[in-house]
């Protein structure tokens, strides 16, 4: 057993190297397009990184996530404060839909929190505006991290984010709903998009719940394109698909809705913006949905039932390309305007590198990037997180290389693909019209489009 665990961890370390380059010159995917310019100066004449030696320090930490994430992060904060009596960390959090608007407002007003949870989709926009501190100059120890993992938070101008964990986009299945509907769980190594639709239709027809939650997203479209050898963006900042390619994805969304596999249009619109614990899948009202692997524990916590983790359906009946890849689940960054950058970095070092924090934070934000910490937390992982860790390892042979990073202006992709996808669901546009509109808007938004 120990030898097998060692082999799994070796394969995972190798996979992390393959997953490097997720952020090289990355750009946000769904930051608000009207995000105001941040104030580059600190208030009251304080200089960036200014220390307050000998004085008590209060840090502000801001993150998004589920109730489970709130609980474990606050527990980690309490553990750090107990070891560092002169430091207080003020917790601030929001759900995904509110998080970025609030962060933009705080940044524009010169009130950016000292420590922020950062996403790949936003990293380059905030880094390019000078809002984030370069972590290379701060006391965070990356010596036990895989070098490629560290570089996931790097842009051409510096290291502006520390990886909180790695994950992959997956299909989550609720066995209780499947059983009640009298439908067998699929073989995720061979199932196709046609299988997904038929299974969803059967479950919806049974009357026990919806077959599938809505799957309209940039990640859903990206997987659809990747499985066909295409991508949302190219390495040189253009688009990696034609309108006709996206029309096929929208036509599938339309078929899911018309067949009854997916909910009615109004319910889909509500679910897309719902917090995890209020979503159709999180409340046990749908049998299948797409999530990030690190969200398994939170989904099980919300639904109160065991959930199966699976590969998403394929256009290639299990062959390559799979459309699945390793992604930095999220990052932590430090505000350039923070007067306590050293203290903020010390706290992040505790969160990411200490064996004291490991049994608290576990794998809720993704699989730990620090190999020693990952080893230390194995015995403390919940059953759900053990399954996530093993899943990330097990799919090493089928994951693709990460798709090209969105160029500047690509931040509109998620909002745009969902908004125009809902037009198809509501019957306001044909798939072809919707794809032409999405292609034109995305081309106008990206640099080099």
Short mmCIF file of C-alpha atoms in Angstrom, two decimals:
data_model
loop_
_atom_site.label_atom_id
_atom_site.label_comp_id
_atom_site.label_asym_id
_atom_site.label_seq_id
_atom_site.Cartn_x
_atom_site.Cartn_y
_atom_site.Cartn_z
CA UNK A 1 0.00 0.00 0.00
CA UNK A 2 2.79 2.42 0.92
CA UNK A 3 4.63 1.61 -2.30
CA UNK A 4 1.46 2.26 -4.30
CA UNK A 5 0.93 5.59 -2.50
CA UNK A 6 4.52 6.54 -3.33
CA UNK A 7 3.98 5.68 -6.98
CA UNK A 8 0.78 7.75 -7.00
CA UNK A 9 2.53 10.74 -5.49
CA UNK A 10 5.40 10.44 -7.98
CA UNK A 11 2.91 10.40 -10.87
CA UNK A 12 1.13 13.41 -9.39
CA UNK A 13 4.39 15.35 -9.07
CA UNK A 14 5.08 14.56 -12.73
CA UNK A 15 1.58 15.68 -13.64
CA UNK A 16 2.17 18.98 -11.89
CA UNK A 17 5.17 19.59 -14.11
CA UNK A 18 3.02 18.82 -17.16
CA UNK A 19 0.43 21.24 -15.83
CA UNK A 20 2.92 24.10 -15.58
CA UNK A 21 2.51 27.17 -17.70
CA UNK A 22 -1.11 27.69 -16.73
CA UNK A 23 -0.12 31.25 -16.00
CA UNK A 24 2.70 32.66 -18.07
CA UNK A 25 1.15 35.69 -19.63
CA UNK A 26 -2.37 34.94 -18.49
CA UNK A 27 -5.36 37.19 -18.50
CA UNK A 28 -8.67 37.20 -16.66
CA UNK A 29 -11.65 35.36 -18.10
CA UNK A 30 -14.56 36.79 -16.23
CA UNK A 31 -13.55 39.94 -14.40
CA UNK A 32 -16.16 42.66 -14.76
CA UNK A 33 -15.52 44.46 -18.04
CA UNK A 34 -16.18 47.81 -16.39
CA UNK A 35 -13.79 47.14 -13.51
CA UNK A 36 -12.46 50.54 -12.38
CA UNK A 37 -8.80 51.39 -12.42
CA UNK A 38 -7.24 50.59 -9.03
CA UNK A 39 -5.62 53.27 -6.92
CA UNK A 40 -1.90 52.51 -7.05
CA UNK A 41 -0.98 54.34 -3.89
CA UNK A 42 -1.38 53.46 -0.23
CA UNK A 43 -3.49 55.66 2.00
CA UNK A 44 -2.16 58.21 4.49
CA UNK A 45 1.20 58.39 2.80
CA UNK A 46 2.18 54.83 3.68
CA UNK A 47 4.60 53.17 1.27
CA UNK A 48 4.09 49.72 -0.17
CA UNK A 49 5.39 47.01 2.10
CA UNK A 50 5.95 49.47 4.97
CA UNK A 51 6.35 47.59 8.27
CA UNK A 52 4.93 48.55 11.63
CA UNK A 53 7.65 47.08 13.83
CA UNK A 54 6.73 46.70 17.46
CA UNK A 55 3.03 47.28 16.88
CA UNK A 56 0.12 44.90 16.66
CA UNK A 57 -0.81 44.20 13.06
CA UNK A 58 -4.28 43.68 11.62
CA UNK A 59 -4.50 41.98 8.24
CA UNK A 60 -7.58 41.69 6.06
CA UNK A 61 -8.09 38.48 4.11
CA UNK A 62 -10.76 38.21 1.41
CA UNK A 63 -11.91 35.04 -0.33
CA UNK A 64 -14.88 33.48 -2.12
CA UNK A 65 -16.32 30.02 -1.58
CA UNK A 66 -18.73 27.75 0.23
CA UNK A 67 -19.64 27.62 3.90
CA UNK A 68 -17.13 24.79 4.28
CA UNK A 69 -14.32 26.98 2.96
CA UNK A 70 -15.35 29.79 5.30
CA UNK A 71 -15.21 27.44 8.29
CA UNK A 72 -11.82 25.92 7.59
CA UNK A 73 -10.21 29.24 6.62
CA UNK A 74 -11.41 30.86 9.84
CA UNK A 75 -10.08 27.87 11.79
CA UNK A 76 -6.68 28.28 10.12
CA UNK A 77 -6.73 31.99 10.95
CA UNK A 78 -7.40 31.19 14.60
CA UNK A 79 -4.51 28.70 14.66
CA UNK A 80 -2.16 31.32 13.20
CA UNK A 81 -3.29 34.03 15.60
CA UNK A 82 -2.68 31.66 18.52
CA UNK A 83 0.94 31.24 17.40
CA UNK A 84 1.37 34.95 16.57
CA UNK A 85 -0.34 37.01 19.31
CA UNK A 86 0.59 40.34 17.73
CA UNK A 87 -1.24 39.56 14.47
CA UNK A 88 -4.99 39.64 13.86
CA UNK A 89 -6.47 38.46 10.55
CA UNK A 90 -9.89 39.90 9.71
CA UNK A 91 -11.96 37.48 7.62
CA UNK A 92 -14.00 38.83 4.69
CA UNK A 93 -15.73 36.64 2.13
CA UNK A 94 -18.44 36.52 -0.52
CA UNK A 95 -19.88 34.12 -3.06
CA UNK A 96 -18.34 34.03 -6.54
CA UNK A 97 -20.93 36.29 -8.17
CA UNK A 98 -20.36 39.13 -5.70
CA UNK A 99 -16.67 38.65 -5.02
CA UNK A 100 -15.14 40.31 -8.05
CA UNK A 101 -17.42 43.35 -8.12
CA UNK A 102 -16.60 44.02 -4.47
CA UNK A 103 -12.88 43.50 -5.05
CA UNK A 104 -12.92 45.91 -7.99
CA UNK A 105 -14.69 48.53 -5.89
CA UNK A 106 -12.31 48.11 -2.96
CA UNK A 107 -9.27 48.24 -5.25
CA UNK A 108 -10.49 51.40 -6.98
CA UNK A 109 -11.02 53.04 -3.59
CA UNK A 110 -7.53 52.20 -2.35
CA UNK A 111 -9.02 49.75 0.16
CA UNK A 112 -7.83 46.44 -1.26
CA UNK A 113 -7.52 43.71 1.43
CA UNK A 114 -3.98 42.70 2.34
CA UNK A 115 -4.52 39.08 1.28
CA UNK A 116 -6.88 38.09 -1.51
CA UNK A 117 -7.89 34.82 -3.04
CA UNK A 118 -7.07 35.12 -6.73
CA UNK A 119 -8.23 33.23 -9.80
CA UNK A 120 -6.45 32.53 -13.08
CA UNK A 121 -9.22 34.40 -14.84
CA UNK A 122 -8.34 37.64 -13.03
CA UNK A 123 -4.63 37.37 -12.32
CA UNK A 124 -3.15 39.21 -15.26
CA UNK A 125 -5.57 42.11 -15.17
CA UNK A 126 -4.81 42.87 -11.53
CA UNK A 127 -1.09 42.22 -12.00
CA UNK A 128 -0.90 44.42 -15.10
CA UNK A 129 -2.50 47.31 -13.21
CA UNK A 130 0.09 47.16 -10.46
CA UNK A 131 -2.40 46.01 -7.83
CA UNK A 132 -0.46 42.93 -6.68
CA UNK A 133 2.83 42.57 -4.83
CA UNK A 134 5.64 40.48 -6.30
CA UNK A 135 5.84 37.45 -4.00
CA UNK A 136 9.42 36.73 -5.05
CA UNK A 137 10.49 39.57 -2.75
CA UNK A 138 8.48 38.33 0.24
CA UNK A 139 9.06 35.54 2.81
CA UNK A 140 7.09 32.68 1.26
CA UNK A 141 9.15 29.48 0.97
CA UNK A 142 8.69 27.75 -2.38
CA UNK A 143 11.67 25.40 -1.97
CA UNK A 144 9.52 22.28 -1.50
CA UNK A 145 7.17 23.11 -4.35
CA UNK A 146 7.47 21.74 -7.82
CA UNK A 147 9.07 24.54 -9.83
CA UNK A 148 6.39 24.43 -12.50
CA UNK A 149 3.70 24.79 -9.85
CA UNK A 150 5.31 27.96 -8.56
CA UNK A 151 5.43 29.37 -12.08
CA UNK A 152 1.68 28.98 -12.44
CA UNK A 153 1.39 32.28 -10.57
CA UNK A 154 3.98 34.08 -12.69
CA UNK A 155 3.40 36.64 -15.43
CA UNK A 156 6.21 38.18 -17.52
CA UNK A 157 6.44 40.94 -14.90
CA UNK A 158 6.80 38.85 -11.77
CA UNK A 159 5.40 36.25 -9.39
CA UNK A 160 2.06 37.76 -8.34
CA UNK A 161 0.23 34.72 -6.98
CA UNK A 162 0.88 31.56 -4.99
CA UNK A 163 -0.99 28.43 -6.04
CA UNK A 164 -3.44 27.29 -3.36
CA UNK A 165 -4.00 23.92 -5.01
CA UNK A 166 -4.51 22.10 -8.30
CA UNK A 167 -7.68 20.53 -9.65
CA UNK A 168 -9.53 19.47 -12.79
CA UNK A 169 -13.01 20.06 -14.15
CA UNK A 170 -15.12 16.94 -13.66
CA UNK A 171 -18.62 15.55 -13.87
CA UNK A 172 -20.21 14.93 -10.47
CA UNK A 173 -22.95 12.33 -10.24
CA UNK A 174 -25.52 11.85 -7.46
CA UNK A 175 -25.97 8.05 -7.05
CA UNK A 176 -29.08 8.51 -4.88
CA UNK A 177 -30.91 10.30 -7.71
CA UNK A 178 -29.73 7.70 -10.23
CA UNK A 179 -30.97 4.88 -8.02
CA UNK A 180 -34.34 6.48 -7.37
CA UNK A 181 -34.76 7.06 -11.11
CA UNK A 182 -33.81 3.45 -11.87
CA UNK A 183 -30.92 4.51 -14.11
CA UNK A 184 -27.43 2.95 -13.97
CA UNK A 185 -24.37 5.09 -13.36
CA UNK A 186 -22.35 5.56 -16.59
CA UNK A 187 -18.88 4.28 -17.42
CA UNK A 188 -17.01 7.58 -17.53
CA UNK A 189 -14.16 6.08 -19.57
CA UNK A 190 -16.41 5.49 -22.57
CA UNK A 191 -19.48 7.71 -22.33
CA UNK A 192 -20.21 10.30 -24.99
CA UNK A 193 -22.17 13.55 -25.10
CA UNK A 194 -25.04 11.57 -26.67
CA UNK A 195 -24.96 9.22 -23.67
CA UNK A 196 -25.03 12.21 -21.32
CA UNK A 197 -28.14 13.60 -23.01
CA UNK A 198 -29.95 10.24 -23.02
CA UNK A 199 -29.14 9.55 -19.36
CA UNK A 200 -30.27 13.04 -18.42
CA UNK A 201 -33.53 12.62 -20.33
CA UNK A 202 -34.26 9.28 -18.65
CA UNK A 203 -33.74 10.73 -15.19
CA UNK A 204 -35.87 13.80 -15.88
CA UNK A 205 -38.62 11.60 -17.32
CA UNK A 206 -38.64 9.54 -14.12
CA UNK A 207 -39.85 12.59 -12.21
CA UNK A 208 -37.31 12.30 -9.36
CA UNK A 209 -35.32 15.36 -10.40
CA UNK A 210 -33.51 17.03 -13.28
CA UNK A 211 -31.18 14.85 -15.32
CA UNK A 212 -28.50 17.52 -15.49
CA UNK A 213 -27.84 20.97 -14.16
CA UNK A 214 -27.12 23.60 -16.84
CA UNK A 215 -23.64 23.19 -18.32
CA UNK A 216 -23.39 26.56 -20.10
CA UNK A 217 -19.93 27.94 -19.32
CA UNK A 218 -16.62 28.89 -20.85
CA UNK A 219 -15.15 25.68 -19.39
CA UNK A 220 -17.91 23.60 -20.94
CA UNK A 221 -17.37 25.25 -24.32
CA UNK A 222 -13.61 24.90 -23.91
CA UNK A 223 -13.88 21.14 -23.27
CA UNK A 224 -16.19 20.76 -26.27
CA UNK A 225 -13.65 22.58 -28.47
CA UNK A 226 -10.58 20.89 -26.96
CA UNK A 227 -12.00 17.44 -27.72
CA UNK A 228 -12.12 18.51 -31.37
CA UNK A 229 -8.52 19.74 -31.37
CA UNK A 230 -9.60 23.37 -31.02
CA UNK A 231 -9.42 25.96 -28.22
CA UNK A 232 -11.07 29.18 -27.14
CA UNK A 233 -7.84 31.12 -27.67
CA UNK A 234 -4.51 30.70 -29.42
CA UNK A 235 -1.03 31.31 -28.05
CA UNK A 236 -0.73 34.49 -30.09
CA UNK A 237 -3.86 36.06 -28.63
CA UNK A 238 -6.44 35.19 -31.26
CA UNK A 239 -9.43 32.86 -31.23
CA UNK A 240 -8.83 29.15 -31.70
CA UNK A 241 -12.19 28.27 -33.24
CA UNK A 242 -14.71 29.39 -35.85
CA UNK A 243 -18.29 30.44 -35.16
CA UNK A 244 -19.54 27.17 -36.66
CA UNK A 245 -17.60 25.22 -34.02
CA UNK A 246 -19.26 27.09 -31.17
CA UNK A 247 -22.64 26.70 -32.88
CA UNK A 248 -22.34 22.93 -32.38
CA UNK A 249 -21.88 23.45 -28.64
CA UNK A 250 -24.89 25.78 -28.46
CA UNK A 251 -26.95 23.31 -30.47
CA UNK A 252 -26.15 20.65 -27.86
CA UNK A 253 -27.22 23.01 -25.07
CA UNK A 254 -30.46 23.59 -26.96
CA UNK A 255 -31.02 19.83 -27.33
CA UNK A 256 -30.41 19.23 -23.60
CA UNK A 257 -33.13 21.77 -22.85
CA UNK A 258 -35.67 20.69 -25.47
CA UNK A 259 -35.29 17.01 -24.55
CA UNK A 260 -36.00 17.76 -20.91
CA UNK A 261 -32.62 16.46 -19.76
CA UNK A 262 -31.83 19.96 -18.49
CA UNK A 263 -34.26 22.24 -16.59
CA UNK A 264 -36.56 24.82 -18.12
CA UNK A 265 -34.87 28.09 -19.22
CA UNK A 266 -35.81 30.14 -16.14
CA UNK A 267 -34.51 27.46 -13.78
CA UNK A 268 -31.27 27.23 -15.74
CA UNK A 269 -30.79 30.99 -15.54
CA UNK A 270 -31.31 30.95 -11.77
CA UNK A 271 -29.00 27.99 -11.23
CA UNK A 272 -26.10 29.47 -13.17
CA UNK A 273 -25.80 32.30 -10.63
CA UNK A 274 -26.72 30.29 -7.52
CA UNK A 275 -24.14 29.64 -4.76
CA UNK A 276 -22.95 26.04 -4.55
CA UNK A 277 -25.03 25.19 -1.50
CA UNK A 278 -28.18 26.58 -3.16
CA UNK A 279 -27.57 25.06 -6.58
CA UNK A 280 -29.73 22.31 -8.06
CA UNK A 281 -26.95 19.78 -7.68
CA UNK A 282 -25.92 20.99 -4.23
CA UNK A 283 -29.49 20.54 -3.01
CA UNK A 284 -29.94 17.10 -4.61
CA UNK A 285 -32.35 18.25 -7.32
CA UNK A 286 -30.25 17.17 -10.29
CA UNK A 287 -28.35 13.96 -11.02
CA UNK A 288 -25.37 15.32 -12.98
CA UNK A 289 -23.39 18.54 -13.07
CA UNK A 290 -19.95 19.91 -13.94
CA UNK A 291 -17.74 21.20 -11.10
CA UNK A 292 -14.08 21.53 -10.19
CA UNK A 293 -12.68 18.48 -8.41
CA UNK A 294 -11.76 20.40 -5.26
CA UNK A 295 -15.46 21.23 -4.78
CA UNK A 296 -16.41 17.61 -4.11
CA UNK A 297 -16.25 17.93 -0.31
CA UNK A 298 -18.33 21.12 -0.33
CA UNK A 299 -20.93 19.56 -2.64
CA UNK A 300 -21.21 16.51 -0.39
CA UNK A 301 -21.42 18.80 2.64
CA UNK A 302 -24.26 20.76 1.00
CA UNK A 303 -26.18 17.80 -0.39
CA UNK A 304 -25.70 15.51 2.60
CA UNK A 305 -25.00 12.49 0.38
CA UNK A 306 -22.10 10.69 -1.26
CA UNK A 307 -21.24 11.95 -4.74
CA UNK A 308 -19.39 10.13 -7.52
CA UNK A 309 -16.57 11.91 -9.35
CA UNK A 310 -16.14 11.17 -13.06
CA UNK A 311 -14.62 12.36 -16.30
CA UNK A 312 -16.88 14.53 -18.40
CA UNK A 313 -18.39 12.89 -21.50
CA UNK A 314 -16.27 12.84 -24.62
CA UNK A 315 -16.65 13.39 -28.34
CA UNK A 316 -14.01 10.70 -28.80
CA UNK A 317 -15.51 7.80 -26.78
CA UNK A 318 -12.70 7.95 -24.24
CA UNK A 319 -9.86 8.59 -26.68
CA UNK A 320 -7.57 11.63 -26.80
CA UNK A 321 -7.98 14.56 -26.61
CA UNK A 322 -10.09 14.29 -23.48
CA UNK A 323 -10.72 17.99 -22.86
CA UNK A 324 -9.56 17.47 -19.25
CA UNK A 325 -6.42 19.15 -17.89
CA UNK A 326 -4.81 20.14 -14.62
CA UNK A 327 -5.54 23.70 -13.54
CA UNK A 328 -4.39 25.79 -10.64
CA UNK A 329 -7.60 25.72 -8.63
CA UNK A 330 -7.00 29.19 -7.25
CA UNK A 331 -4.25 31.42 -5.90
CA UNK A 332 -3.43 33.75 -3.05
CA UNK A 333 -2.09 37.24 -3.76
CA UNK A 334 -0.97 40.17 -1.63
CA UNK A 335 -2.03 43.75 -2.33
CA UNK A 336 0.70 46.06 -3.55
CA UNK A 337 -0.91 48.78 -1.42
CA UNK A 338 -0.73 46.70 1.76
CA UNK A 339 1.40 48.33 4.48
CA UNK A 340 1.93 44.85 5.94
CA UNK A 341 3.23 42.80 3.03
CA UNK A 342 5.82 40.94 5.13
CA UNK A 343 3.23 39.93 7.72
CA UNK A 344 0.75 38.94 4.99
CA UNK A 345 3.42 36.76 3.37
CA UNK A 346 4.21 35.12 6.71
CA UNK A 347 0.54 34.20 7.09
CA UNK A 348 0.41 32.74 3.57
CA UNK A 349 3.59 30.79 4.29
CA UNK A 350 1.75 29.27 7.26
CA UNK A 351 -1.34 28.46 5.16
CA UNK A 352 0.60 26.89 2.28
CA UNK A 353 3.72 25.41 3.83
CA UNK A 354 3.10 24.48 7.46
CA UNK A 355 2.23 21.05 8.78
CA UNK A 356 0.15 22.84 11.44
CA UNK A 357 -2.23 24.25 8.83
CA UNK A 358 -2.29 21.09 6.68
CA UNK A 359 -4.85 19.13 8.74
CA UNK A 360 -7.10 22.22 8.82
CA UNK A 361 -7.08 23.37 5.20
CA UNK A 362 -6.64 19.86 3.76
CA UNK A 363 -7.58 19.75 0.05
CA UNK A 364 -10.64 22.01 0.00
CA UNK A 365 -8.88 24.51 -2.28
CA UNK A 366 -7.28 21.73 -4.31
CA UNK A 367 -4.38 19.32 -3.95
CA UNK A 368 -1.54 20.97 -1.98
CA UNK A 369 1.36 22.30 -4.11
CA UNK A 370 3.91 21.65 -1.31
CA UNK A 371 4.94 17.99 -1.56
CA UNK A 372 5.89 17.72 2.13
CA UNK A 373 2.58 19.22 3.20
CA UNK A 374 0.72 16.86 0.89
CA UNK A 375 2.49 13.92 2.52
CA UNK A 376 1.71 15.25 6.01
CA UNK A 377 -2.01 15.64 5.38
CA UNK A 378 -2.69 12.23 3.83
CA UNK A 379 -3.81 10.64 7.08
CA UNK A 380 -6.06 13.61 7.88
CA UNK A 381 -7.87 13.92 4.58
CA UNK A 382 -11.57 13.27 4.62
CA UNK A 383 -12.83 10.38 2.56
CA UNK A 384 -14.00 12.85 -0.10
CA UNK A 385 -10.62 14.55 -0.34
CA UNK A 386 -8.80 11.22 -0.47
CA UNK A 387 -10.95 10.39 -3.48
CA UNK A 388 -10.11 13.75 -5.06
CA UNK A 389 -6.39 13.21 -4.48
CA UNK A 390 -6.55 9.72 -5.96
CA UNK A 391 -8.69 10.94 -8.85
CA UNK A 392 -6.21 13.69 -9.76
CA UNK A 393 -3.51 11.03 -9.75
CA UNK A 394 -5.53 8.42 -11.64
CA UNK A 395 -6.35 10.67 -14.60
CA UNK A 396 -2.69 11.54 -15.22
CA UNK A 397 -2.65 9.30 -18.29
CA UNK A 398 -5.66 10.96 -19.93
CA UNK A 399 -5.23 14.66 -19.18
CA UNK A 400 -4.32 16.99 -22.02
CA UNK A 401 -1.88 19.86 -21.95
CA UNK A 402 -3.56 23.03 -20.66
CA UNK A 403 -5.21 25.13 -23.37
CA UNK A 404 -3.70 28.52 -24.23
CA UNK A 405 -4.08 31.23 -21.62
CA UNK A 406 -6.75 33.82 -22.40
CA UNK A 407 -5.18 36.97 -23.84
CA UNK A 408 -5.87 40.45 -22.55
CA UNK A 409 -9.57 41.09 -23.04
CA UNK A 410 -10.40 37.40 -22.78
CA UNK A 411 -11.91 38.06 -19.35
CA UNK A 412 -15.33 38.43 -20.98
CA UNK A 413 -15.46 34.79 -22.10
CA UNK A 414 -17.41 33.29 -19.20
CA UNK A 415 -20.05 36.01 -18.95
CA UNK A 416 -20.38 36.20 -22.73
CA UNK A 417 -20.69 32.47 -23.38
CA UNK A 418 -23.26 32.06 -20.59
CA UNK A 419 -25.28 35.14 -21.52
CA UNK A 420 -25.51 34.23 -25.20
CA UNK A 421 -26.05 30.55 -24.33
CA UNK A 422 -29.09 31.54 -22.30
CA UNK A 423 -30.44 33.33 -25.37
CA UNK A 424 -30.40 29.93 -27.11
CA UNK A 425 -32.05 28.22 -24.14
CA UNK A 426 -34.83 30.84 -24.07
CA UNK A 427 -35.33 30.53 -27.84
CA UNK A 428 -34.22 34.11 -28.49
CA UNK A 429 -31.41 33.06 -30.86
CA UNK A 430 -30.63 30.02 -32.94
CA UNK A 431 -27.36 28.25 -32.15
CA UNK A 432 -25.89 29.66 -35.36
CA UNK A 433 -26.96 33.23 -34.58
CA UNK A 434 -25.72 32.91 -31.01
CA UNK A 435 -22.33 31.56 -32.11
CA UNK A 436 -21.85 34.35 -34.66
CA UNK A 437 -22.69 36.92 -31.99
CA UNK A 438 -20.37 35.34 -29.39
CA UNK A 439 -17.54 35.04 -31.91
CA UNK A 440 -17.86 38.69 -32.94
CA UNK A 441 -17.99 39.97 -29.34
CA UNK A 442 -15.05 37.86 -28.25
CA UNK A 443 -13.02 38.88 -31.31
CA UNK A 444 -13.65 42.55 -30.54
CA UNK A 445 -12.65 42.09 -26.89
CA UNK A 446 -9.36 40.25 -27.14
CA UNK A 447 -6.09 41.89 -28.03
CA UNK A 448 -5.14 40.61 -31.48
CA UNK A 449 -8.71 39.47 -32.13
#
